[in-house]
mmCIF file of C-alpha atoms in Angstrom:
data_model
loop_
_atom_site.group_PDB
_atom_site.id
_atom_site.type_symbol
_atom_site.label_atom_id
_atom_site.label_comp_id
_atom_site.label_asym_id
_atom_site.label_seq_id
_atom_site.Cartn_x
_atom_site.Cartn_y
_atom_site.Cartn_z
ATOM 1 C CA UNK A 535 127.443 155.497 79.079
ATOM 2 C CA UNK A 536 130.171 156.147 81.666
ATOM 3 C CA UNK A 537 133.998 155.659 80.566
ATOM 4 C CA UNK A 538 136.681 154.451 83.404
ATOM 5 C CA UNK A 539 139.172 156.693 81.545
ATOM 6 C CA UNK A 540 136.997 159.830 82.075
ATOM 7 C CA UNK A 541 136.775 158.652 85.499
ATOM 8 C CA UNK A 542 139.329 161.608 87.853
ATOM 9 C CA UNK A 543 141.374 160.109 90.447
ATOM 10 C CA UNK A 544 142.636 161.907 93.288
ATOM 11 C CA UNK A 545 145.965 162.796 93.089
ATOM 12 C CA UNK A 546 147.090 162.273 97.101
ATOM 13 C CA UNK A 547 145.412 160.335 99.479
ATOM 14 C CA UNK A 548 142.946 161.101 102.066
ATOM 15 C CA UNK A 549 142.827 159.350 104.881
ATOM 16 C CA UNK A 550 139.722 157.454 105.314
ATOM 17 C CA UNK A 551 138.906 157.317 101.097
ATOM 18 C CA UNK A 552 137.538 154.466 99.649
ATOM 19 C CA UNK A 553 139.820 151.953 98.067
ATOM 20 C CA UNK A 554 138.115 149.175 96.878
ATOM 21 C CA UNK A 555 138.184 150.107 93.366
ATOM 22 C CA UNK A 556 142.423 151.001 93.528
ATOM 23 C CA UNK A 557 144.590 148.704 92.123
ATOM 24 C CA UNK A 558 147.569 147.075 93.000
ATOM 25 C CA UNK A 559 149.751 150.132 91.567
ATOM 26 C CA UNK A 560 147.438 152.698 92.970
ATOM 27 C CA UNK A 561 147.621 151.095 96.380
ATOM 28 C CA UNK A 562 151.661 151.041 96.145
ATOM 29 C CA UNK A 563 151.506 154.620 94.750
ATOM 30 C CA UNK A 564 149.233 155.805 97.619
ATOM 31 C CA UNK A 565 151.740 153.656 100.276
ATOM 32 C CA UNK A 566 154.553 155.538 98.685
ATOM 33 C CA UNK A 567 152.833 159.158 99.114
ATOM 34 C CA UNK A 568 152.283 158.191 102.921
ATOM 35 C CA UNK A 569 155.948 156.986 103.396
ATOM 36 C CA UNK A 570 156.735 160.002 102.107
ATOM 37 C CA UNK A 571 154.623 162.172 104.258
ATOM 38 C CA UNK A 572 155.178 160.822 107.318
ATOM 39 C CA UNK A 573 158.909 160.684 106.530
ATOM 40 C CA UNK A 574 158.429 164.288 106.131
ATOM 41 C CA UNK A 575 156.437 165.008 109.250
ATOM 42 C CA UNK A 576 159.234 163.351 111.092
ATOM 43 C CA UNK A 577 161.896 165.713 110.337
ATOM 44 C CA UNK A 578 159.602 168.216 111.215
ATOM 45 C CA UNK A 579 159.222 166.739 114.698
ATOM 46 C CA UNK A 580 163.013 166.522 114.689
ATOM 47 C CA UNK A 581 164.059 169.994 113.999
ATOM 48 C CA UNK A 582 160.998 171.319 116.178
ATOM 49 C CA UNK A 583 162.613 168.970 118.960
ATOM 50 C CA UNK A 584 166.319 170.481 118.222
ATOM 51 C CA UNK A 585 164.551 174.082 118.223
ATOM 52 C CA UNK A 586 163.268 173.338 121.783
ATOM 53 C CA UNK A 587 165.904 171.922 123.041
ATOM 54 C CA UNK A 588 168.651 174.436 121.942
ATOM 55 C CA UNK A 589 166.135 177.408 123.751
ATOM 56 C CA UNK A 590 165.963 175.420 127.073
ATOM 57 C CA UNK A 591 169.553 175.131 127.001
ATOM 58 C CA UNK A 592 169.947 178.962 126.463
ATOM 59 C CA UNK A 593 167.244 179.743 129.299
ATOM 60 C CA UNK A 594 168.600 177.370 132.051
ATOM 61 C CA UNK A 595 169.639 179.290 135.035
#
């Protein structure tokens, strides 16, 4: 009645979704996606951190 290959998987990841039916390659795909997010979300913190710190400097008295 139901076919797996109808079945839609999520594209990203949310954090929290269930996992039990992944497997091994959709795990590694999902640990890639998160390496890449927080990579990204790290250079965010950097250049918000370089922003900062280049307007302190300018505002120092």
């Amino acid at each position: 009645m139901f076919d797996d290959d109808q079945v839609k998987r999520p594209k990203g990841h949310e954090v929290g979704m269930p996992i039990e039916t992944m497997s091994v390659e959709e795990l590694n795909e999902r640990i890639g996606i998160l390496k890449a997010e927080i990579s990204r979300l790290e250079q965010a913190i950097g250049a918000r951190q370089k922003t900062k710190s280049e307007a302190e400097s300018l505002f120092k008295f």
